[in-house]
mmCIF file of C-alpha atoms (C1' of nucleotides) in Angstrom:
data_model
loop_
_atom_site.group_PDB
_atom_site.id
_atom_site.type_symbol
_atom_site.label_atom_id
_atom_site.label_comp_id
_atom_site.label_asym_id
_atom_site.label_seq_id
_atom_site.Cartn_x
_atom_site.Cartn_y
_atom_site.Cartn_z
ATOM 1 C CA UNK V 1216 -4.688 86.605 219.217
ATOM 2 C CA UNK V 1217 -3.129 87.195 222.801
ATOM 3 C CA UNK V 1218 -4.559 86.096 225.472
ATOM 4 C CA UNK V 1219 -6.585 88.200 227.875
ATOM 5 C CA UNK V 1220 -3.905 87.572 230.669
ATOM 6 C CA UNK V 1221 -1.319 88.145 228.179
ATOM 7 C CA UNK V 1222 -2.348 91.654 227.541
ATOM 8 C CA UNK V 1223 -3.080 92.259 231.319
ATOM 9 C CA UNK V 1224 0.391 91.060 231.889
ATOM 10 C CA UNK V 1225 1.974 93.773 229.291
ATOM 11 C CA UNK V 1226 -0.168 96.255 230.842
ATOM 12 C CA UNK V 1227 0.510 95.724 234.345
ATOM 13 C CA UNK V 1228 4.550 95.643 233.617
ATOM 14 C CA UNK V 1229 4.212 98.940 231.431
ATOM 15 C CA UNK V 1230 2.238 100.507 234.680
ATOM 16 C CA UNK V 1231 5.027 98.632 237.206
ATOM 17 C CA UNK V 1232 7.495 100.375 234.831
ATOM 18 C CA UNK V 1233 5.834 103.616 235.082
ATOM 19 C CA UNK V 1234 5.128 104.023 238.651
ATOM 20 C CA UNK V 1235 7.723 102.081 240.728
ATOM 21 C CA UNK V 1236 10.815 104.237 242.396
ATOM 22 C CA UNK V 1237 13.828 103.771 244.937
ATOM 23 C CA UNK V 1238 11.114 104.694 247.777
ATOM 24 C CA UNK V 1239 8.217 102.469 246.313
ATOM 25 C CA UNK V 1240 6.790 99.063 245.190
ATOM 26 C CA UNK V 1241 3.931 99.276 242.538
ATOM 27 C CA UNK V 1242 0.420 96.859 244.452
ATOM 28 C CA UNK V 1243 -1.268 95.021 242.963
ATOM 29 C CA UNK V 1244 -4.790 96.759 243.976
ATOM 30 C CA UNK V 1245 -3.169 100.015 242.539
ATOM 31 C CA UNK V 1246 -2.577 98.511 238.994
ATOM 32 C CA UNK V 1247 -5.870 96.735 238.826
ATOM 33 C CA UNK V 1248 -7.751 99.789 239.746
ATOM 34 C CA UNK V 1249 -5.952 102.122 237.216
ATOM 35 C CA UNK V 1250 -5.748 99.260 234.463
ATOM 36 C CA UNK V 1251 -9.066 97.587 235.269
ATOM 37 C CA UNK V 1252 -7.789 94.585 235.488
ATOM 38 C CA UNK V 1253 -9.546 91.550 237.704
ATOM 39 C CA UNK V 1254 -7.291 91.979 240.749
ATOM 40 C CA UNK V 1255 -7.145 88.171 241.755
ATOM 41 C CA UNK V 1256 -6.585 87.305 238.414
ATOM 42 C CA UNK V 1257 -3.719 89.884 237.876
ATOM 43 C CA UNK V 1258 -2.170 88.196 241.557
ATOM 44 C CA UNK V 1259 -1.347 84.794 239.738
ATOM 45 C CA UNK V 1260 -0.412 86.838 236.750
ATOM 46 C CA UNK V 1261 2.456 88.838 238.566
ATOM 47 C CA UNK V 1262 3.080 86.043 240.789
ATOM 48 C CA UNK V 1263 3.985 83.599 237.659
ATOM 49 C CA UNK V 1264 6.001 87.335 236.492
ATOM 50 C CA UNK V 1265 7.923 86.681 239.786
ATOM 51 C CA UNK V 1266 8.845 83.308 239.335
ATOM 52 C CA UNK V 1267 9.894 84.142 236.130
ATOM 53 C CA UNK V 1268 12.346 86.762 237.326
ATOM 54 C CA UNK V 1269 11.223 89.535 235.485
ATOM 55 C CA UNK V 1270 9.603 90.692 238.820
ATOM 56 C CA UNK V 1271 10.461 91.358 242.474
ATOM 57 C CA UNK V 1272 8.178 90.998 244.979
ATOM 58 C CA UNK V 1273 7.625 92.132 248.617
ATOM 59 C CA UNK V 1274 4.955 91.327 251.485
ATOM 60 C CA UNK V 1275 3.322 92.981 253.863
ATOM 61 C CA UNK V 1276 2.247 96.542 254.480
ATOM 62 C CA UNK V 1277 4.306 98.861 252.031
ATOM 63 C CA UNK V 1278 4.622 95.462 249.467
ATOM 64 C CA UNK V 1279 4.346 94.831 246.341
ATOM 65 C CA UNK V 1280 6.054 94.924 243.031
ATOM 66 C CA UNK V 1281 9.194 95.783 241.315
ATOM 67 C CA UNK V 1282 10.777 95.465 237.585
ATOM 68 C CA UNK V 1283 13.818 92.714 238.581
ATOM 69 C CA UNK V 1284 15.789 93.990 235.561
ATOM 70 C CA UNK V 1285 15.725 97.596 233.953
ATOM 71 C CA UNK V 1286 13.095 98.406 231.728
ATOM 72 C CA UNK V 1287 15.030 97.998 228.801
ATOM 73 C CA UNK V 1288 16.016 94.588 229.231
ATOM 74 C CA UNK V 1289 12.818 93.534 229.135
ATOM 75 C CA UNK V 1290 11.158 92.991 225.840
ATOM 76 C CA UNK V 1291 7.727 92.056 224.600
ATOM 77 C CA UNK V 1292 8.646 88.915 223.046
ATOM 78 C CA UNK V 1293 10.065 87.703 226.497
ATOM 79 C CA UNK V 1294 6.902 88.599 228.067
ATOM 80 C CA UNK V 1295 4.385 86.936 225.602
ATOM 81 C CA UNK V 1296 6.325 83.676 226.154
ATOM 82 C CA UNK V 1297 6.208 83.508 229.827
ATOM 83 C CA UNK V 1298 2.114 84.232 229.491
ATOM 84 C CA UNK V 1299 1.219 82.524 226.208
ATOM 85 C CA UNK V 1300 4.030 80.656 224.811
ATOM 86 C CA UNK V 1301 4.838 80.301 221.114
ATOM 87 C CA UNK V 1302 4.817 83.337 219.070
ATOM 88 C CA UNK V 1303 4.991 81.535 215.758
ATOM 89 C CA UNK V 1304 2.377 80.408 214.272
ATOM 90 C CA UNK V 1305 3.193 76.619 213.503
ATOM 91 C CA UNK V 1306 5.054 74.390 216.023
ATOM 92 C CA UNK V 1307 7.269 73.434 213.425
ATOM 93 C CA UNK V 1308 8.279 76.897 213.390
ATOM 94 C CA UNK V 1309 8.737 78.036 216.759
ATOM 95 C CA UNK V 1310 12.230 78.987 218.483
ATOM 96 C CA UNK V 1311 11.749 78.743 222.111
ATOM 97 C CA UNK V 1312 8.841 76.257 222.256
ATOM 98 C CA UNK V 1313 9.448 73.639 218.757
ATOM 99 C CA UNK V 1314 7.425 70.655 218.444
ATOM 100 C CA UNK V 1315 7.346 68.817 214.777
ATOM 101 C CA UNK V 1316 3.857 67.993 213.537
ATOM 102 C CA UNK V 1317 3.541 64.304 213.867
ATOM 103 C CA UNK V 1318 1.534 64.235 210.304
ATOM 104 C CA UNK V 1319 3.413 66.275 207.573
ATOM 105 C CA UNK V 1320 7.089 65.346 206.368
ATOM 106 C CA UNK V 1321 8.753 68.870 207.795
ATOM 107 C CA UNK V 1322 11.493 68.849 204.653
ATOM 108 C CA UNK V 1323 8.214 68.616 202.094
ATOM 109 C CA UNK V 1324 5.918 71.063 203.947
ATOM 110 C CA UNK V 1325 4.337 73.459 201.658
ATOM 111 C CA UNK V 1326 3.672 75.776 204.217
ATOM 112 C CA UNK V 1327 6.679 76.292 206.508
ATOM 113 C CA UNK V 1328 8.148 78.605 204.416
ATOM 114 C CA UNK V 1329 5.424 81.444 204.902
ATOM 115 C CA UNK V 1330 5.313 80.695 208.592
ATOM 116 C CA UNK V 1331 8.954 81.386 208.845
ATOM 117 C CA UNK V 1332 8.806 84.765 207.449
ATOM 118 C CA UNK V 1333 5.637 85.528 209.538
ATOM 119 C CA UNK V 1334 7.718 84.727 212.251
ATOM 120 C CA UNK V 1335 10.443 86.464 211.616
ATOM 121 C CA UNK V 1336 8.333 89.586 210.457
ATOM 122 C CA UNK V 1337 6.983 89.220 213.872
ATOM 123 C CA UNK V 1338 9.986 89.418 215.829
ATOM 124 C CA UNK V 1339 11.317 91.762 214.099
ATOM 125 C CA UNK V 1340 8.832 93.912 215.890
ATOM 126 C CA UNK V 1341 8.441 92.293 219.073
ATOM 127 C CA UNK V 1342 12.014 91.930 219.732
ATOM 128 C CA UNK V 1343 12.515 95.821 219.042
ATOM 129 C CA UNK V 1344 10.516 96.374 221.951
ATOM 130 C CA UNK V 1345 10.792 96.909 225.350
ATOM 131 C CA UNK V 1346 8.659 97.408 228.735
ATOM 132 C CA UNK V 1347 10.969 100.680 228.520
ATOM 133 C CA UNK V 1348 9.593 101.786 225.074
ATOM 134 C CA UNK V 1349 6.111 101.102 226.097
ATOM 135 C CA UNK V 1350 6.135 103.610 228.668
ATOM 136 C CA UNK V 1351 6.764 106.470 226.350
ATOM 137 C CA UNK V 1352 3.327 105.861 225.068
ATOM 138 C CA UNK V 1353 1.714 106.570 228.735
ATOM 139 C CA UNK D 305 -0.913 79.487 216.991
ATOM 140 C CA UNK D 306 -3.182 79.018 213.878
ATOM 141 C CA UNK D 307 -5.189 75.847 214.833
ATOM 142 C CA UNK D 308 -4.963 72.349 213.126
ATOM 143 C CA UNK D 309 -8.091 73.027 212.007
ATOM 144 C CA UNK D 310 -6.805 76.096 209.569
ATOM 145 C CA UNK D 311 -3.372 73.947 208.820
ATOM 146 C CA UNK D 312 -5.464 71.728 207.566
ATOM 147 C CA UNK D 313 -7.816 73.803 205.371
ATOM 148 C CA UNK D 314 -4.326 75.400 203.944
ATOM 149 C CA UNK D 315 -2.731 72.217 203.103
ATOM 150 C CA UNK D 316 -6.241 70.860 201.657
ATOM 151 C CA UNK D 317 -6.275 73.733 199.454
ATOM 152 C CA UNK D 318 -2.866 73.080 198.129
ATOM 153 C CA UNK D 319 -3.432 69.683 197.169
ATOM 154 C CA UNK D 320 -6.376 70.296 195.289
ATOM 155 C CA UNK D 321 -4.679 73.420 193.439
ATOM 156 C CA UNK D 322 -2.586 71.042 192.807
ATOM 157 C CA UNK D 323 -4.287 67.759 191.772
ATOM 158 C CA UNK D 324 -7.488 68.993 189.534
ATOM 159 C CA UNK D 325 -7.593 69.728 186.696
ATOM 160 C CA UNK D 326 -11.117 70.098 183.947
ATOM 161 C CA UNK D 327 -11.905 66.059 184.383
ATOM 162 C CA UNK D 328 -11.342 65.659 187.766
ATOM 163 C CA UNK D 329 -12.468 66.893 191.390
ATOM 164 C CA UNK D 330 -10.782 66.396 194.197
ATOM 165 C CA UNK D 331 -12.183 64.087 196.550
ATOM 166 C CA UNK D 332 -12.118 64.055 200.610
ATOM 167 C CA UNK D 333 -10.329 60.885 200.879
ATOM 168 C CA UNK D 334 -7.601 61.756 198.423
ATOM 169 C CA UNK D 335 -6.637 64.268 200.482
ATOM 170 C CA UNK D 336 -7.248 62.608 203.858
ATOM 171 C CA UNK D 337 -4.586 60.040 202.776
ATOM 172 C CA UNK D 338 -1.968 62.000 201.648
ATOM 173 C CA UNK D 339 -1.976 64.726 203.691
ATOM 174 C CA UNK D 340 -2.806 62.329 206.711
ATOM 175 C CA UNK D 341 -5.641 64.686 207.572
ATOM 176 C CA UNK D 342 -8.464 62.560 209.796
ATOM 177 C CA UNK D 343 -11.435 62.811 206.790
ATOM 178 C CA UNK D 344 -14.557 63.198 208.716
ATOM 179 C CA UNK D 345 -12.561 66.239 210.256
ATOM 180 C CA UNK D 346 -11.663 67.492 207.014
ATOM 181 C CA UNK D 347 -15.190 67.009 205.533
ATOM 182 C CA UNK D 348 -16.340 69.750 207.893
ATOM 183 C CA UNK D 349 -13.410 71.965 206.706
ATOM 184 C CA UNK D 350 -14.182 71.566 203.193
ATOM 185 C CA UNK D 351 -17.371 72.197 203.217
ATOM 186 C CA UNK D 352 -17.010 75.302 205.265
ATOM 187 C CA UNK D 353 -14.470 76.207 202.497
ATOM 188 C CA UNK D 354 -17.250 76.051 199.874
ATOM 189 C CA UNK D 355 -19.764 77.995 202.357
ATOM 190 C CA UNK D 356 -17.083 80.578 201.839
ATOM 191 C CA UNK D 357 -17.200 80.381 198.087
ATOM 192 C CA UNK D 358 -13.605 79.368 198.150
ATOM 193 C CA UNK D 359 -14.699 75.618 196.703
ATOM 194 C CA UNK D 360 -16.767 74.352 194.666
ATOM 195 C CA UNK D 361 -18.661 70.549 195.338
ATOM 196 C CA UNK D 362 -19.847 68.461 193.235
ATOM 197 C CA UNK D 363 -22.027 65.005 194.694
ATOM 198 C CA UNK D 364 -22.555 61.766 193.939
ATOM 199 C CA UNK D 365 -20.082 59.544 192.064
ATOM 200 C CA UNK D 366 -16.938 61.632 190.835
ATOM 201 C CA UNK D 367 -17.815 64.223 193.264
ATOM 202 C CA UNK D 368 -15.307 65.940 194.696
ATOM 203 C CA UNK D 369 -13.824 69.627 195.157
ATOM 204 C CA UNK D 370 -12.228 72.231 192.988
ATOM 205 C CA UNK D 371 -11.315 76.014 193.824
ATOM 206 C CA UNK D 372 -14.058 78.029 192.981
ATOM 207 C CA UNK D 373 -11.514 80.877 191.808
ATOM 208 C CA UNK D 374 -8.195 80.310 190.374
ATOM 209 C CA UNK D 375 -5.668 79.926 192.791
ATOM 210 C CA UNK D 376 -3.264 83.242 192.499
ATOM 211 C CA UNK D 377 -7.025 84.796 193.254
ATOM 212 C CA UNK D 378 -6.981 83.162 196.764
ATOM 213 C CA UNK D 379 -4.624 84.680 199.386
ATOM 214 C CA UNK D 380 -3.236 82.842 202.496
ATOM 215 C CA UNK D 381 -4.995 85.488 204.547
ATOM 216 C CA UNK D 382 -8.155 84.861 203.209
ATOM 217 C CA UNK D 383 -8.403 81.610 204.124
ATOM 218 C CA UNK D 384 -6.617 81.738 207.453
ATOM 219 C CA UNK D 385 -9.547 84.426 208.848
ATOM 220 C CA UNK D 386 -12.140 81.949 207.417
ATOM 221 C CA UNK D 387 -11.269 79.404 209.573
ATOM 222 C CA UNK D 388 -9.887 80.918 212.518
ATOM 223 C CA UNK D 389 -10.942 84.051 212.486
ATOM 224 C CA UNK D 390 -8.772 87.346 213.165
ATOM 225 C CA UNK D 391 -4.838 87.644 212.350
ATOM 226 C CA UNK D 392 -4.362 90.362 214.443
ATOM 227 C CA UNK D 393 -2.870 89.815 217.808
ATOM 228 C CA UNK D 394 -5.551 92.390 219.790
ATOM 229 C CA UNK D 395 -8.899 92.904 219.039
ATOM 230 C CA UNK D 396 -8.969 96.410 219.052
ATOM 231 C CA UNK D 397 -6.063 96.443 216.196
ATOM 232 C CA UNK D 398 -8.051 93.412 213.668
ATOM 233 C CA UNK D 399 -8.954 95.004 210.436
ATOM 234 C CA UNK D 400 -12.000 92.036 209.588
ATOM 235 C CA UNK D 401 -13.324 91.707 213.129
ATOM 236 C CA UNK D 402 -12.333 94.485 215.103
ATOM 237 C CA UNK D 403 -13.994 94.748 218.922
ATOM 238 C CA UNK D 404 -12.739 97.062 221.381
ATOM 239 C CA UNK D 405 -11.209 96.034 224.273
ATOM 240 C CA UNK D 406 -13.996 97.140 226.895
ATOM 241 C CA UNK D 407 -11.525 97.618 229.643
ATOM 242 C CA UNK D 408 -9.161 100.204 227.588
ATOM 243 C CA UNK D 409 -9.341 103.610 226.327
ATOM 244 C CA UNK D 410 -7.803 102.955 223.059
ATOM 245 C CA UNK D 411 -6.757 106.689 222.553
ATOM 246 C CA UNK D 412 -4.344 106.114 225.146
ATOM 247 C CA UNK D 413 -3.390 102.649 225.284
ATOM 248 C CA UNK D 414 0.096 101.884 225.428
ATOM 249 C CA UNK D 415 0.240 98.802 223.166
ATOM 250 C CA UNK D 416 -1.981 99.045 220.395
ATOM 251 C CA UNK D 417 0.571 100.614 218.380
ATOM 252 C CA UNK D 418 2.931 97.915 218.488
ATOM 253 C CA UNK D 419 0.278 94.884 217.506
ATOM 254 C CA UNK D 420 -1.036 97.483 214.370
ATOM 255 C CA UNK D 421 2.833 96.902 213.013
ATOM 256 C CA UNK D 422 3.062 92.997 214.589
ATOM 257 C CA UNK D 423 -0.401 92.749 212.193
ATOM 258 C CA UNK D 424 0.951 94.986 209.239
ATOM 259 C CA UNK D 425 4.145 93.087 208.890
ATOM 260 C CA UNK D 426 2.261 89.827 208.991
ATOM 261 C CA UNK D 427 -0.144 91.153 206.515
ATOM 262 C CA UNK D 428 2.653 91.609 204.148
ATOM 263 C CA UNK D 429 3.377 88.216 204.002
ATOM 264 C CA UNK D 430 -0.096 86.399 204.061
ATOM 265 C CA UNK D 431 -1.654 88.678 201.964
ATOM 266 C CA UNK D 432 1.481 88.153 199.185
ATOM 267 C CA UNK D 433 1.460 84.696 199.797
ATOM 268 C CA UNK D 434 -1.641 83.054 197.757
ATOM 269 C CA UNK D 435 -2.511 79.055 197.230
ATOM 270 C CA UNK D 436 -0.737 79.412 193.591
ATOM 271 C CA UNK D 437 2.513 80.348 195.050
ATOM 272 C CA UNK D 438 2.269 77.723 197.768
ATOM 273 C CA UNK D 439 1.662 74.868 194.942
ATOM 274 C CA UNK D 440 5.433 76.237 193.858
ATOM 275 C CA UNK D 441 6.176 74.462 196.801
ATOM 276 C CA UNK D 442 4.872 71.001 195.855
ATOM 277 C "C1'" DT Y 710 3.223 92.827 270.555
ATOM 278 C "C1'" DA Y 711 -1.114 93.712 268.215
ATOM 279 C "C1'" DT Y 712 -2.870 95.158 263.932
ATOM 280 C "C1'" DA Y 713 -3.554 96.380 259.356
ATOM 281 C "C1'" DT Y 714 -2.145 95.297 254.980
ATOM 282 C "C1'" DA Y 715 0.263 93.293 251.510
ATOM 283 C "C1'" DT Y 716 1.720 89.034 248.810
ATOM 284 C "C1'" DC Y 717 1.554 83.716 248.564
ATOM 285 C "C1'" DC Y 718 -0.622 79.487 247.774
ATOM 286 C "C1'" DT Y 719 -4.113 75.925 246.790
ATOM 287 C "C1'" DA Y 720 -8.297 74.755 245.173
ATOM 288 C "C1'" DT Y 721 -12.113 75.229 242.402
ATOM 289 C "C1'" DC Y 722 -15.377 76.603 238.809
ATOM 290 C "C1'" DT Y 723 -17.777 77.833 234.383
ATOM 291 C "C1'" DA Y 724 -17.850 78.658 229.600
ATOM 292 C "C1'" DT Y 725 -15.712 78.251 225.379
ATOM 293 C "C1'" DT Y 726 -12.842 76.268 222.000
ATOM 294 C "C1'" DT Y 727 -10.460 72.506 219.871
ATOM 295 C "C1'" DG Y 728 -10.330 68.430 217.570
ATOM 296 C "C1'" DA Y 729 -12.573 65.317 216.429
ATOM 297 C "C1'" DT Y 730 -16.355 60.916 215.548
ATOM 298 C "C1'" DA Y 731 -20.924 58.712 214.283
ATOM 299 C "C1'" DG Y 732 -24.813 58.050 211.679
ATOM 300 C "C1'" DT Y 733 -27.991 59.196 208.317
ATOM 301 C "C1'" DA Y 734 -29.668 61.737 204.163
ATOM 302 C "C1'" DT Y 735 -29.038 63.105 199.611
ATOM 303 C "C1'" DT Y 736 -27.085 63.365 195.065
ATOM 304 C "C1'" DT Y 737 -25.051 61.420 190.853
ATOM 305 C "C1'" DA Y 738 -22.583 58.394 187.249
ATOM 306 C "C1'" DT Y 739 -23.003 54.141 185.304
ATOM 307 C "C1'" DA P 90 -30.581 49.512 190.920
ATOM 308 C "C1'" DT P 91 -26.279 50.419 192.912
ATOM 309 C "C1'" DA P 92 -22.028 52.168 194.289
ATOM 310 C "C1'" DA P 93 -19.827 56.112 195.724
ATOM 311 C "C1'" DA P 94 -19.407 60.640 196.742
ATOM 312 C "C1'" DT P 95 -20.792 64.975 199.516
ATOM 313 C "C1'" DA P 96 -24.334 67.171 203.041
ATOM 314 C "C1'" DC P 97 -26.084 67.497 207.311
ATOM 315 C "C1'" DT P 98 -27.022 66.965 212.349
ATOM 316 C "C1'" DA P 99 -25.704 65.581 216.621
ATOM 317 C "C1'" DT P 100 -22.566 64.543 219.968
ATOM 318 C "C1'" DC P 101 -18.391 64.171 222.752
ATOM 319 C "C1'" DA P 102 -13.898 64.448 225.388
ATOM 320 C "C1'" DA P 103 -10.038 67.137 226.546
ATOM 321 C "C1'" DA P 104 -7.846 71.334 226.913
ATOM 322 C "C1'" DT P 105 -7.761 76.233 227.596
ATOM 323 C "C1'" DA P 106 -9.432 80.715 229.069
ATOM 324 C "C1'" DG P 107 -10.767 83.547 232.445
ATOM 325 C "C1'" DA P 108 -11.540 83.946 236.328
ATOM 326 C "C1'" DT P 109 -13.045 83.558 241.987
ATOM 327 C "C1'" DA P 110 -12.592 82.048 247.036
ATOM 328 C "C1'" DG P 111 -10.393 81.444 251.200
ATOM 329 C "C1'" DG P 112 -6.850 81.019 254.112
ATOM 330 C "C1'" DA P 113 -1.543 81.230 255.089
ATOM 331 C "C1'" DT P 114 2.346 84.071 255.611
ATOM 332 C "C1'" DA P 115 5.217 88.139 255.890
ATOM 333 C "C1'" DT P 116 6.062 93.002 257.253
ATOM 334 C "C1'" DA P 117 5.753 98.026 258.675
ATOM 335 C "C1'" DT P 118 4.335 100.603 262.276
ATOM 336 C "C1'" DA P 119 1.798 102.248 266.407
#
DNA sequence: TATATATCCTATCTATTTGATAGTATTTAT
DNA sequence: ATAAATACTATCAAATAGATAGGATATATA
């Protein structure tokens, strides 16, 4: 499973994605309003989007938030590592985030195998899409 | 992330496919050693395996565990929602313990389509995989 | 320059889950 | 009887999830 703030994150990019223009930054009250969404929670949420740079941010009256890069360079898997971290399902099997598990011999494991291809499956998907894509479901 | 709790279980389950036979359970400690799996931890697991009818106990001196079933019977999948519950990456989208997500309209949410083929591809491989074919690993 | 309004930052909190450990009871083969 | 195995109940510490509170800072505009 995703996390809560995982999904909120998704959400609130899709909606950023949606709504933002040349003339106008997307707030944060506006998204969690429309996307029921905790809005203090969803501040440290596009805040750690920021510092990520998959977000622009301005202050003050008129501020709030912008996609950094286009829509289309932005895909899910990206996102769901910034929020959650690993997408595989075993350490041992991760790309971005690998850690070996201290107890099993890695070149003996019965189960990396599987996790691999679950991976992989998995990508296959997540890499296909984009903040960009999303929005053609709204 | 599947937890080391459901790593555990799967690699149990391995080992005993692969180490009884008519004359002989499988017993905790076996497995604790060779799979380095802490055994009062994996007592717990095993027994919640045989709550599940997935093992079978037997007490007392030459006690031990066998499968209940034979092993090509007993899918990855099967075991991995026993233990930790849901593969599916959104509630809303599990086929064994769907909730909805109480802040969403899911007629119009944006990303429930993508984590129904995230969970379909992943399906394909847990369901195909079962402990048999992950003995073929041993 | 005052003001309203937005993000930024730090701190804190509660509940749940994870990953175990301890100790005792019960069953069974010999 | 006894040794050796699982069964059961209780407990615990650390990490994570899912927030909330309050004040600091920046900015558009009257």
């Amino acid at each position: 499973m995703i996390s809560n703030k995982c999904k909120y994150a998704i959400k609130a990019l899709v909606y950023i994605a949606a709504n933002e223009s040349d003339s106008r930054a997307v707030m944060t009250s506006d998204i969690a309003r429309d996307q029921q969404i905790p809005r203090k929670f969803l501040e440290i949420i596009l805040r750690e989007l920021r510092n990520n740079r998959i977000l622009e941010s301005k202050r003050g009256k008129d501020g709030g938030f912008r996609l950094l890069r286009p829509a289309e360079d932005i895909s899910l898997s990206e996102v769901m590592r910034i929020i959650d971290g690993p997408i595989a399902m075993l350490p041992c099997v991760s790309l971005n985030y690998y850690r070996s598990c201290d107890e099993c011999d890695e070149s003996t494991c019965e189960i990396k195998g599987v996790f691999e291809q679950v991976r992989d499956r998995t990508l296959e998907v997540l890499n296909g899409q984009t903040i960009k894509s999303l929005t053609l479901n709204c």
